[in-house]
Short mmCIF file of C-alpha atoms and ligand atoms in Angstrom, two decimals:
data_model
loop_
_atom_site.label_atom_id
_atom_site.label_comp_id
_atom_site.label_asym_id
_atom_site.label_seq_id
_atom_site.Cartn_x
_atom_site.Cartn_y
_atom_site.Cartn_z
CA MET A 10 0.62 35.98 13.59
CA MET A 11 -0.74 34.75 10.26
CA VAL A 12 -3.52 32.22 10.27
CA GLY A 13 -4.18 29.87 7.32
CA ASN A 14 -7.19 30.46 5.11
CA LYS A 15 -10.00 28.04 4.44
CA ALA A 16 -9.51 25.64 1.53
CA ALA A 17 -9.57 27.73 -1.63
CA GLY A 18 -11.68 25.31 -3.63
CA GLY A 19 -13.92 24.30 -0.72
CA ARG A 20 -14.03 20.77 0.61
CA PRO A 21 -14.06 17.86 -1.80
CA GLY A 22 -17.50 16.30 -2.26
CA ARG A 23 -18.15 12.84 -0.79
CA LEU A 24 -17.84 11.00 -4.10
CA ALA A 25 -14.55 12.76 -4.88
CA THR A 26 -13.13 11.41 -1.64
CA VAL A 27 -13.73 7.74 -2.45
CA ALA A 28 -10.25 6.24 -2.91
CA PRO A 29 -9.50 6.03 -6.66
CA GLY A 30 -8.78 2.30 -6.37
CA TRP A 31 -12.40 1.64 -5.45
CA TRP A 32 -13.52 3.29 -8.69
CA VAL A 33 -11.25 0.90 -10.57
CA VAL A 34 -12.80 -2.02 -8.69
CA LEU A 35 -16.38 -0.84 -9.23
CA GLY A 36 -15.76 0.00 -12.89
CA ALA A 37 -14.18 -3.39 -13.64
CA LEU A 38 -16.91 -5.26 -11.76
CA ALA A 39 -19.60 -3.28 -13.62
CA ILE A 40 -18.08 -4.20 -17.00
CA THR A 41 -17.76 -7.86 -16.00
CA THR A 42 -21.36 -7.96 -14.73
CA THR A 43 -22.83 -6.19 -17.75
CA LEU A 44 -21.02 -8.38 -20.28
CA TRP A 45 -21.83 -11.48 -18.29
CA GLY A 46 -25.52 -10.45 -18.06
CA ILE A 47 -25.75 -9.85 -21.83
CA GLY A 48 -24.00 -13.16 -22.54
CA ARG A 49 -26.23 -14.99 -20.09
CA ALA A 50 -29.42 -13.55 -21.60
CA GLY A 51 -28.69 -15.40 -24.83
CA MET A 52 -28.34 -18.79 -23.11
CA ALA A 53 -30.99 -21.39 -22.36
CA ASP A 54 -30.12 -23.62 -19.40
CA GLY A 55 -32.88 -22.19 -17.20
CA ALA A 56 -33.38 -25.44 -15.30
CA LEU A 57 -30.21 -24.93 -13.34
CA TRP A 58 -30.86 -21.29 -12.58
CA PRO A 59 -30.01 -19.70 -10.21
CA TRP A 60 -27.32 -22.09 -8.94
CA ARG A 61 -25.07 -22.22 -11.94
CA GLY A 62 -25.65 -18.55 -12.77
CA VAL A 63 -24.58 -17.35 -9.31
CA SER A 64 -21.64 -19.72 -9.36
CA MET A 65 -20.39 -18.45 -12.74
CA LEU A 66 -20.89 -14.80 -11.92
CA ALA A 67 -19.02 -15.23 -8.64
CA ALA A 68 -16.12 -16.81 -10.56
CA ALA A 69 -16.05 -13.93 -13.07
CA TRP A 70 -16.02 -11.40 -10.21
CA ALA A 71 -13.25 -13.31 -8.45
CA ILE A 72 -11.03 -13.27 -11.55
CA THR A 73 -11.75 -9.54 -11.94
CA LEU A 74 -10.69 -8.84 -8.34
CA LEU A 75 -7.62 -11.06 -8.54
CA SER A 76 -6.33 -9.23 -11.59
CA ILE A 77 -6.90 -5.88 -9.87
CA ILE A 78 -5.00 -7.15 -6.85
CA LEU A 79 -2.03 -8.04 -9.05
CA LEU A 80 -2.19 -4.64 -10.75
CA ALA A 81 -2.38 -2.83 -7.40
CA THR A 82 0.77 -4.49 -6.10
CA ALA A 83 2.84 -4.12 -9.27
CA ARG A 84 4.97 -1.32 -7.72
CA SER A 85 4.75 0.54 -10.99
CA ARG A 86 4.86 4.32 -11.09
CA MET A 87 2.64 4.19 -14.16
CA ILE A 88 -0.04 2.16 -12.42
CA GLU A 89 0.01 3.60 -8.88
CA PRO A 90 -1.95 6.79 -9.81
CA MET A 91 -4.92 4.54 -10.67
CA PHE A 92 -5.00 3.64 -7.00
CA GLY A 93 -4.07 7.02 -5.54
CA GLY A 94 -0.53 5.90 -4.62
CA LEU A 95 1.20 2.60 -3.88
CA ASP A 96 0.48 2.77 -0.14
CA ARG A 97 -3.26 3.00 -0.81
CA ALA A 98 -3.01 0.33 -3.50
CA VAL A 99 -1.44 -2.03 -0.98
CA ARG A 100 -4.18 -1.26 1.56
CA LEU A 101 -6.83 -1.89 -1.10
CA HIS A 102 -5.27 -5.24 -2.02
CA ARG A 103 -5.43 -6.28 1.65
CA ARG A 104 -9.19 -5.73 1.57
CA LEU A 105 -9.80 -7.31 -1.83
CA GLY A 106 -7.93 -10.55 -1.08
CA PRO A 107 -10.54 -12.07 1.27
CA LEU A 108 -13.35 -10.79 -0.99
CA ALA A 109 -11.90 -12.60 -4.01
CA VAL A 110 -11.43 -15.80 -2.05
CA GLY A 111 -14.96 -15.49 -0.61
CA LEU A 112 -16.29 -15.26 -4.17
CA ILE A 113 -14.36 -18.37 -5.17
CA LEU A 114 -15.98 -20.21 -2.27
CA VAL A 115 -19.42 -18.98 -3.41
CA HIS A 116 -18.54 -20.26 -6.89
CA VAL A 117 -17.74 -23.70 -5.52
CA VAL A 118 -20.72 -23.93 -3.14
CA PHE A 119 -23.24 -22.88 -5.81
CA TYR A 120 -21.73 -25.33 -8.26
CA ILE A 121 -22.61 -28.33 -6.08
CA PRO A 122 -26.47 -28.40 -6.42
CA PRO A 123 -26.56 -28.36 -10.25
CA THR A 124 -23.86 -31.03 -10.30
CA VAL A 125 -25.96 -33.23 -7.99
CA ILE A 126 -29.15 -32.51 -10.01
CA GLN A 127 -27.33 -33.67 -13.13
CA GLY A 128 -26.25 -36.87 -11.38
CA GLY A 129 -22.62 -35.79 -10.92
CA SER A 130 -20.38 -36.55 -7.94
CA VAL A 131 -19.55 -34.01 -5.23
CA GLY A 132 -16.32 -35.92 -4.60
CA ASP A 133 -15.26 -35.15 -8.19
CA LEU A 134 -15.74 -31.45 -7.46
CA LEU A 135 -13.96 -31.28 -4.14
CA VAL A 136 -11.45 -34.10 -3.84
CA PRO A 137 -8.42 -34.31 -6.12
CA PHE A 138 -8.01 -37.75 -7.76
CA TRP A 139 -11.47 -38.83 -6.46
CA SER A 140 -12.25 -40.65 -9.69
CA PRO A 141 -11.08 -40.58 -13.31
CA THR A 142 -13.54 -37.72 -13.94
CA ALA A 143 -12.49 -35.68 -10.88
CA LEU A 144 -11.58 -32.02 -11.45
CA THR A 145 -8.16 -32.65 -9.94
CA PHE A 146 -6.33 -29.68 -11.43
CA ASP A 147 -9.11 -27.25 -10.48
CA THR A 148 -9.45 -28.49 -6.92
CA ILE A 149 -5.70 -28.28 -6.35
CA VAL A 150 -5.78 -24.67 -7.59
CA LEU A 151 -8.67 -23.98 -5.24
CA TYR A 152 -6.86 -25.40 -2.20
CA LEU A 153 -3.65 -23.57 -3.10
CA LEU A 154 -5.59 -20.29 -3.25
CA LEU A 155 -7.29 -20.94 0.08
CA ALA A 156 -4.08 -22.00 1.80
CA GLY A 157 -2.12 -19.08 0.32
CA THR A 158 -4.70 -16.55 1.45
CA ALA A 159 -4.97 -18.01 4.94
CA LEU A 160 -1.17 -17.91 5.32
CA ALA A 161 -0.96 -14.37 3.91
CA TYR A 162 -3.30 -13.12 6.63
CA MET A 163 -1.41 -14.83 9.42
CA ARG A 164 0.09 -12.08 11.50
CA HIS A 165 3.32 -13.82 12.44
CA LEU A 166 4.52 -15.05 9.10
CA PRO A 167 8.10 -13.73 8.53
CA TYR A 168 8.08 -10.94 5.96
CA GLU A 169 10.29 -12.69 3.41
CA GLY A 170 8.15 -15.85 3.63
CA TRP A 171 5.01 -13.80 3.28
CA LEU A 172 6.43 -12.12 0.20
CA SER A 173 7.52 -15.37 -1.45
CA LEU A 174 4.01 -16.65 -0.88
CA HIS A 175 2.67 -13.65 -2.76
CA GLY A 176 5.10 -14.40 -5.55
CA LEU A 177 3.42 -17.79 -5.99
CA MET A 178 0.02 -16.21 -6.40
CA GLY A 179 0.68 -15.26 -10.07
CA PRO A 180 0.82 -18.85 -11.37
CA VAL A 181 -2.14 -19.81 -9.15
CA PHE A 182 -4.10 -16.90 -10.60
CA LEU A 183 -3.26 -18.03 -14.13
CA ALA A 184 -4.37 -21.56 -13.31
CA ALA A 185 -7.68 -20.25 -11.92
CA ALA A 186 -8.17 -18.20 -15.09
CA ALA A 187 -7.41 -21.23 -17.24
CA HIS A 188 -10.06 -23.17 -15.32
CA SER A 189 -12.70 -20.45 -15.78
CA SER A 190 -11.96 -20.10 -19.49
CA ALA A 191 -12.28 -23.84 -20.03
CA GLU A 192 -15.38 -24.38 -17.86
CA GLY A 193 -17.30 -21.09 -17.91
CA SER A 194 -20.21 -21.65 -20.29
CA THR A 195 -21.11 -17.94 -20.59
CA LEU A 196 -17.49 -17.10 -21.15
CA LEU A 197 -17.18 -19.70 -23.87
CA ALA A 198 -20.40 -18.58 -25.54
CA PHE A 199 -20.01 -14.77 -25.55
CA GLU A 200 -17.04 -13.31 -27.39
CA PRO A 201 -16.99 -9.80 -25.80
CA LEU A 202 -16.99 -11.31 -22.30
CA ARG A 203 -14.22 -13.71 -23.26
CA PHE A 204 -12.18 -10.83 -24.68
CA TRP A 205 -12.67 -8.75 -21.51
CA MET A 206 -11.76 -11.59 -19.17
CA TRP A 207 -8.63 -12.40 -21.14
CA PHE A 208 -7.69 -8.74 -21.09
CA LEU A 209 -7.99 -8.77 -17.29
CA VAL A 210 -6.00 -11.97 -17.01
CA LEU A 211 -3.26 -10.67 -19.28
CA ALA A 212 -3.07 -7.37 -17.35
CA GLY A 213 -2.87 -9.23 -14.05
CA PHE A 214 -0.27 -11.64 -15.32
CA LEU A 215 1.93 -8.90 -16.83
CA ALA A 216 1.72 -6.95 -13.56
CA TRP A 217 2.78 -10.07 -11.65
CA ALA A 218 5.63 -10.85 -14.08
CA TYR A 219 6.86 -7.23 -13.87
CA ARG A 220 6.85 -7.21 -10.09
CA VAL A 221 8.06 -10.73 -9.32
CA LEU A 222 10.23 -11.78 -12.26
CA PHE A 223 11.71 -8.72 -13.92
CA TYR A 224 11.51 -5.82 -11.44
CA ARG A 225 15.21 -5.50 -10.71
CA TRP A 226 16.05 -5.31 -14.39
CA VAL A 227 13.22 -3.30 -15.92
CA ALA A 228 11.86 -1.03 -13.17
CA PRO A 229 13.09 2.55 -13.44
CA ARG A 230 15.86 3.08 -10.92
CA TYR A 231 18.23 5.81 -9.82
CA ARG A 232 21.86 5.13 -9.13
CA TYR A 233 23.11 6.65 -5.89
CA ARG A 234 26.14 6.08 -3.71
CA VAL A 235 26.48 6.27 0.05
CA GLU A 236 27.69 9.71 1.08
CA ALA A 237 27.52 9.12 4.83
CA VAL A 238 25.92 6.93 7.47
CA LEU A 239 25.16 9.05 10.52
CA PRO A 240 24.30 7.26 13.75
CA ARG A 241 21.44 8.82 15.70
CA ALA A 242 20.01 8.10 19.11
CA GLY A 243 17.54 5.28 19.63
CA ASP A 244 18.83 2.63 17.20
CA THR A 245 18.43 4.98 14.27
CA VAL A 246 20.80 5.88 11.44
CA ASP A 247 20.60 8.47 8.69
CA LEU A 248 21.64 7.09 5.33
CA VAL A 249 22.72 10.00 3.16
CA LEU A 250 22.87 9.15 -0.54
CA ARG A 251 24.42 11.14 -3.37
CA PRO A 252 23.20 10.77 -6.97
CA ARG A 253 25.78 9.15 -9.24
CA ASP A 254 24.16 10.69 -12.31
CA ARG A 255 20.58 11.96 -12.44
CA ARG A 256 18.83 12.83 -9.25
CA MET A 257 15.36 11.60 -8.36
CA ILE A 258 12.60 14.20 -8.24
CA TYR A 259 10.03 13.52 -5.54
CA GLU A 260 7.30 15.02 -3.38
CA PRO A 261 7.98 15.37 0.34
CA GLY A 262 6.49 12.46 2.28
CA THR A 263 6.88 9.84 -0.45
CA PHE A 264 8.95 6.66 -0.09
CA VAL A 265 11.44 4.62 -2.11
CA PHE A 266 12.63 1.02 -2.26
CA ILE A 267 16.35 0.52 -1.99
CA ASN A 268 18.77 -2.19 -2.89
CA ARG A 269 22.46 -2.56 -2.01
CA PRO A 270 23.91 -4.44 -4.97
CA GLY A 271 27.35 -4.57 -3.36
CA ALA A 272 26.16 -6.12 -0.12
CA GLY A 273 25.38 -9.64 -1.35
CA SER A 274 22.32 -10.67 -3.27
CA ARG A 275 19.24 -9.68 -1.33
CA ARG A 276 15.99 -10.99 -2.61
CA GLU A 277 13.81 -8.17 -1.44
CA LEU A 278 13.91 -4.40 -1.87
CA HIS A 279 13.15 -2.47 1.31
CA PRO A 280 10.91 0.61 1.56
CA PHE A 281 11.87 3.79 3.41
CA SER A 282 10.26 7.22 3.55
CA ILE A 283 12.40 10.06 2.32
CA SER A 284 13.44 12.36 5.15
CA SER A 285 15.24 14.95 3.04
CA SER A 286 13.69 17.77 1.05
CA PRO A 287 13.25 17.61 -2.73
CA ALA A 288 15.19 20.87 -2.81
CA GLU A 289 18.35 19.07 -1.60
CA ARG A 290 20.73 17.22 -3.88
CA ASN A 291 21.40 14.40 -1.42
CA LEU A 292 18.69 11.91 -0.61
CA ARG A 293 18.35 11.09 3.08
CA LEU A 294 16.66 8.03 4.57
CA SER A 295 16.23 7.80 8.33
CA VAL A 296 16.22 4.20 9.37
CA ARG A 297 15.34 2.42 12.58
CA MET A 298 17.45 -0.73 12.88
CA LEU A 299 15.13 -3.68 13.27
CA GLY A 300 16.37 -6.72 11.38
CA ASP A 301 19.03 -7.94 8.94
CA PHE A 302 18.68 -5.33 6.27
CA THR A 303 18.31 -2.26 8.44
CA ARG A 304 21.16 -3.32 10.77
CA GLY A 305 23.30 -3.94 7.72
CA LEU A 306 22.77 -0.33 6.62
CA ALA A 307 24.72 0.89 9.64
CA ALA A 308 27.79 -0.83 8.18
CA ALA A 309 27.41 0.71 4.69
CA ARG A 310 30.62 2.40 3.55
CA PRO A 311 30.90 5.78 1.81
CA GLY A 312 31.02 5.25 -1.94
CA GLU A 313 29.00 2.02 -1.86
CA PRO A 314 26.41 1.90 -4.68
CA VAL A 315 22.73 1.95 -3.77
CA GLU A 316 19.85 1.50 -6.21
CA VAL A 317 16.80 3.61 -5.52
CA PHE A 318 13.38 2.70 -6.97
CA GLY A 319 10.58 5.23 -6.75
CA PRO A 320 9.31 7.59 -5.54
CA PHE A 321 6.03 6.01 -4.48
CA GLY A 322 3.05 6.78 -2.30
CA SER A 323 0.41 9.37 -1.65
CA PHE A 324 1.44 10.43 1.85
CA THR A 325 2.34 13.90 0.73
CA PRO A 326 0.80 17.23 1.71
CA HIS A 327 0.77 18.34 -1.95
CA ARG A 328 -1.97 15.85 -2.78
CA TYR A 329 -4.07 17.43 -0.06
CA ALA A 330 -3.39 21.01 -1.03
CA THR A 331 -7.05 21.94 -0.45
CA TYR A 332 -6.49 21.53 3.27
CA ARG A 333 -4.64 24.59 4.47
CA ARG A 334 -4.52 23.38 8.06
CA LEU A 335 -2.69 20.18 8.79
CA VAL A 336 -2.32 18.16 11.95
CA CYS A 337 0.74 15.91 11.62
CA ILE A 338 1.42 13.09 14.07
CA GLY A 339 4.53 10.94 13.75
CA ALA A 340 5.18 8.18 16.26
CA GLY A 341 8.73 6.85 16.68
CA ILE A 342 10.37 6.26 13.31
CA GLY A 343 7.02 7.31 11.78
CA ILE A 344 8.34 10.86 12.03
CA THR A 345 10.48 10.37 8.87
CA PRO A 346 8.03 11.60 6.20
CA PHE A 347 7.33 14.68 8.33
CA LEU A 348 11.07 15.43 8.50
CA GLY A 349 11.12 15.66 4.71
CA MET A 350 8.01 17.83 4.70
CA LEU A 351 9.47 20.13 7.36
CA ARG A 352 12.76 20.52 5.50
CA PHE A 353 10.78 21.40 2.40
CA GLU A 354 8.79 23.97 4.41
CA MET A 355 12.06 25.78 5.07
CA THR A 356 12.37 26.66 1.39
CA ASN A 357 8.71 26.72 0.46
CA ASP A 358 6.51 29.83 0.66
CA ASP A 359 3.18 27.98 0.37
CA PHE A 360 1.98 29.07 3.79
CA ARG A 361 0.03 26.57 5.87
CA ARG A 362 -1.03 26.28 9.49
CA ILE A 363 0.54 23.11 10.90
CA TRP A 364 0.50 21.27 14.22
CA LEU A 365 3.18 18.64 14.61
CA TRP A 366 3.32 15.96 17.30
CA TYR A 367 6.39 13.76 17.65
CA VAL A 368 5.35 10.84 19.87
CA VAL A 369 8.23 8.94 21.52
CA ARG A 370 8.70 6.48 24.35
CA ASP A 371 11.42 8.54 26.07
CA ALA A 372 13.62 11.56 25.46
CA ASP A 373 16.57 9.33 24.47
CA ASN A 374 14.48 7.90 21.66
CA ALA A 375 13.68 11.23 20.04
CA PRO A 376 16.63 11.56 17.64
CA TYR A 377 14.96 14.21 15.51
CA ASP A 378 13.68 16.54 18.24
CA ALA A 379 16.49 19.10 17.86
CA GLU A 380 16.24 19.02 14.05
CA ILE A 381 12.50 19.63 14.21
CA ARG A 382 12.83 22.52 16.66
CA ASP A 383 15.35 24.15 14.36
CA GLY A 384 13.15 23.55 11.29
CA VAL A 385 10.06 24.96 12.97
CA LEU A 386 11.89 28.24 13.57
CA LYS A 387 13.04 28.48 9.95
CA ALA A 388 9.85 27.36 8.20
CA ASP A 389 7.59 29.91 6.56
CA SER A 390 4.41 28.14 7.66
CA TYR A 391 3.21 28.67 11.20
CA ILE A 392 3.96 25.44 13.06
CA ASP A 393 3.12 24.36 16.61
CA TYR A 394 5.45 21.57 17.66
CA ASP A 395 4.99 19.24 20.59
CA LEU A 396 7.40 16.46 21.63
CA TRP A 397 5.09 13.97 23.29
CA ILE A 398 6.93 11.64 25.67
CA THR A 399 4.39 8.91 26.39
CA PRO A 400 5.60 7.72 29.84
CA ASP A 401 5.45 11.33 31.12
CA ARG A 402 2.09 12.33 29.63
CA GLY A 403 0.22 9.09 28.88
CA ARG A 404 -0.88 7.98 25.45
CA LEU A 405 -1.70 10.78 23.05
CA THR A 406 -5.40 10.68 22.16
CA ALA A 407 -7.42 12.13 19.30
CA ALA A 408 -9.47 14.06 21.86
CA GLN A 409 -6.32 15.81 23.14
CA VAL A 410 -5.24 16.67 19.60
CA MET A 411 -8.67 18.02 18.69
CA ALA A 412 -8.82 20.06 21.89
CA ALA A 413 -5.44 21.62 21.07
CA VAL A 414 -6.57 22.60 17.58
CA ALA A 415 -10.08 23.77 18.58
CA PRO A 416 -12.12 25.81 17.76
CA LEU A 417 -10.97 25.08 14.19
CA ASP A 418 -12.52 22.09 12.47
CA ASP A 419 -11.40 22.29 8.85
CA TYR A 420 -8.04 20.57 9.19
CA ALA A 421 -6.78 17.29 7.80
CA VAL A 422 -4.85 14.82 9.95
CA MET A 423 -1.74 13.03 8.70
CA LEU A 424 -0.61 10.05 10.78
CA CYS A 425 2.45 7.87 10.48
CA GLY A 426 3.90 5.18 12.71
CA ARG A 427 3.52 1.54 13.61
CA PRO A 428 0.28 -0.10 12.41
CA GLU A 429 -1.09 -0.48 15.96
CA PHE A 430 -0.57 3.21 16.75
CA VAL A 431 -1.97 4.43 13.43
CA GLY A 432 -4.95 2.06 13.55
CA ASP A 433 -5.81 3.15 17.08
CA MET A 434 -5.59 6.87 16.26
CA VAL A 435 -7.62 6.47 13.07
CA ARG A 436 -10.39 4.76 15.05
CA GLN A 437 -10.31 7.52 17.68
CA PHE A 438 -10.48 10.34 15.14
CA LEU A 439 -13.36 8.69 13.28
CA ALA A 440 -15.23 8.09 16.54
CA ALA A 441 -14.70 11.74 17.43
CA GLY A 442 -16.42 12.74 14.18
CA LEU A 443 -13.51 13.65 11.90
CA PRO A 444 -14.64 12.87 8.32
CA ARG A 445 -12.77 9.88 6.88
CA GLU A 446 -11.60 11.86 3.85
CA ARG A 447 -9.61 14.14 6.16
CA LEU A 448 -7.59 11.29 7.60
CA ILE A 449 -4.42 10.47 5.70
CA TRP A 450 -2.16 7.79 7.07
CA GLU A 451 0.79 5.55 6.41
CA ASP A 452 1.57 2.62 8.66
CA PHE A 453 4.95 1.37 7.42
CA ARG A 454 3.41 -1.98 6.71
CA PHE A 455 3.02 -3.97 3.52
CA ASN A 456 2.13 -7.32 5.07
C1 LIG B 515 5.82 2.68 2.99
C2 LIG B 515 6.87 2.32 4.04
C3 LIG B 515 7.74 3.29 4.48
C4 LIG B 515 8.71 2.97 5.45
N1 LIG B 515 9.55 3.96 5.89
C5 LIG B 515 10.47 3.66 6.84
C6 LIG B 515 11.37 4.68 7.33
O1 LIG B 515 11.35 5.83 6.90
N2 LIG B 515 12.27 4.32 8.29
C7 LIG B 515 12.33 3.05 8.79
O2 LIG B 515 13.19 2.78 9.65
N3 LIG B 515 11.49 2.07 8.35
C8 LIG B 515 10.57 2.34 7.39
N4 LIG B 515 9.73 1.36 6.94
C9 LIG B 515 9.87 -0.01 7.50
C10 LIG B 515 11.07 -0.71 6.86
O3 LIG B 515 10.82 -0.96 5.50
C11 LIG B 515 11.31 -2.05 7.56
O4 LIG B 515 11.57 -1.79 8.91
C12 LIG B 515 12.51 -2.73 7.00
O5 LIG B 515 12.30 -3.11 5.66
C13 LIG B 515 12.82 -3.92 7.89
O6 LIG B 515 13.76 -4.79 7.25
P1 LIG B 515 14.76 -5.68 8.12
O7 LIG B 515 15.27 -6.78 7.26
O8 LIG B 515 15.77 -4.83 8.78
O9 LIG B 515 13.86 -6.24 9.29
P2 LIG B 515 13.00 -7.56 9.39
O10 LIG B 515 13.26 -8.17 10.72
O11 LIG B 515 13.13 -8.39 8.17
O12 LIG B 515 11.54 -6.94 9.37
C14 LIG B 515 10.96 -6.27 10.45
C15 LIG B 515 9.54 -5.90 10.01
O13 LIG B 515 9.63 -4.93 8.95
C16 LIG B 515 8.73 -5.24 7.88
N5 LIG B 515 9.50 -5.47 6.64
C17 LIG B 515 10.60 -6.23 6.46
N6 LIG B 515 11.03 -6.18 5.22
C18 LIG B 515 10.18 -5.38 4.56
C19 LIG B 515 10.10 -4.97 3.22
N7 LIG B 515 10.98 -5.35 2.30
N8 LIG B 515 9.11 -4.18 2.88
C20 LIG B 515 8.18 -3.77 3.79
N9 LIG B 515 8.23 -4.12 5.08
C21 LIG B 515 9.20 -4.92 5.46
C22 LIG B 515 7.98 -6.48 8.28
O14 LIG B 515 6.72 -6.07 8.78
C23 LIG B 515 8.78 -7.09 9.37
O15 LIG B 515 7.99 -7.76 10.28
C24 LIG B 515 8.78 1.64 5.98
C25 LIG B 515 7.90 0.67 5.51
C26 LIG B 515 6.95 1.00 4.56
C27 LIG B 515 6.01 -0.07 4.07
#
């Protein structure tokens, strides 16, 4: 039996494992802060320091973060490498949203004392139409931002509603930028800062316009047609697509957005991991039927056109080539990216040591068990496969996985499944001491 070697290049250092998106955030904030500091140094309204200063800096940071959020969610193949893949970009945007809104609140709160000191009215600052001098436009923008963010983080908002809400954020962002460019004294006084902030605003706005207004027309797409729709056990279908002209090149584990132009106008493109191998001509998506779109796929007819946008994401073993030992855990339909990886393993001689768990709620809901068993036999890598039926064996835990892999400790763990499952396993692995940089996950969630 062959056993995988240690990572050829050694383990990545701690700094190298910080998600690339955070470098973008830190870099942009550093530029904003430096330019703002230089601009501020040349100004002379010391009496209102620190209130107005903190307020203005918080506003500049908020605009910086908001433009990064719009860039991160642009669904552009050109931009996603800046964030280490679209899946990580989306996760980053979820964390930046409340930060940006928190900074806007700091901006408002710190603006109140200097206004009062100068004999101004708090009502003018906070209540639209309070008086003829009220900042009506700015306060409405503020409340729209707060309401939009609160709604976006509500767990039970329907996906389409949640997405439309995000679509509205572009104009709100522009309005906030217009406010800061008209009111920000440092911004008005210091040309380099003004240039930088407008650059950020323009980048954010273009990213929003690309994603929300023009995506269907300008985003690179591949034209496929339905070759077959194969029903599987457990409410699952395989959608097999054939390229109509050029075929998409992708890494195993990545995902695409699809559109069915012939099936009525759908407003939203839906993401699915690719479950075929890049070595195959046909593209396969394995889909669990949940709602309108996925149920509709079962009725797709051979020959029907399908538009494919992508590939996206960083959930691919190639990006983590330094780790020669991989623990892969797919729960339910979260097995799909691993199916693609396994099929690729059958033609790939890049030997790795792999442990694969397929976690299901019962044997009838394990549509890919036979395919995996077959693939494991044919793959060049040495793979241990375990079908984990939860009612029979209890919930799979990180401790059980680590015990099965012991005494080795230089593996990376790839997890995919529903957000609750993935979140729980990530917490368990971290608590058990697995370094964060060796945890790679995808949770099939954008909202
Ligand atoms: C990166 C990624 C990879 C995925 N891979 C697969 C896969 O390989 N197989 C699979 O069966 N499913 C996959 N999904 C989930 C799949 O996209 C949704 O189940 C599907 O879009 C649901 O659409 P619906 O109209 O049928 O159901 P709905 O009832 O509209 O939605 C059910 C749930 O799916 C999510 N969802 C709905 N629409 C979208 C959308 N356009 N984009 C993102 N999430 C949405 C929402 O959380 C919603 O609550 C993946 C999701 C992501 C984010």
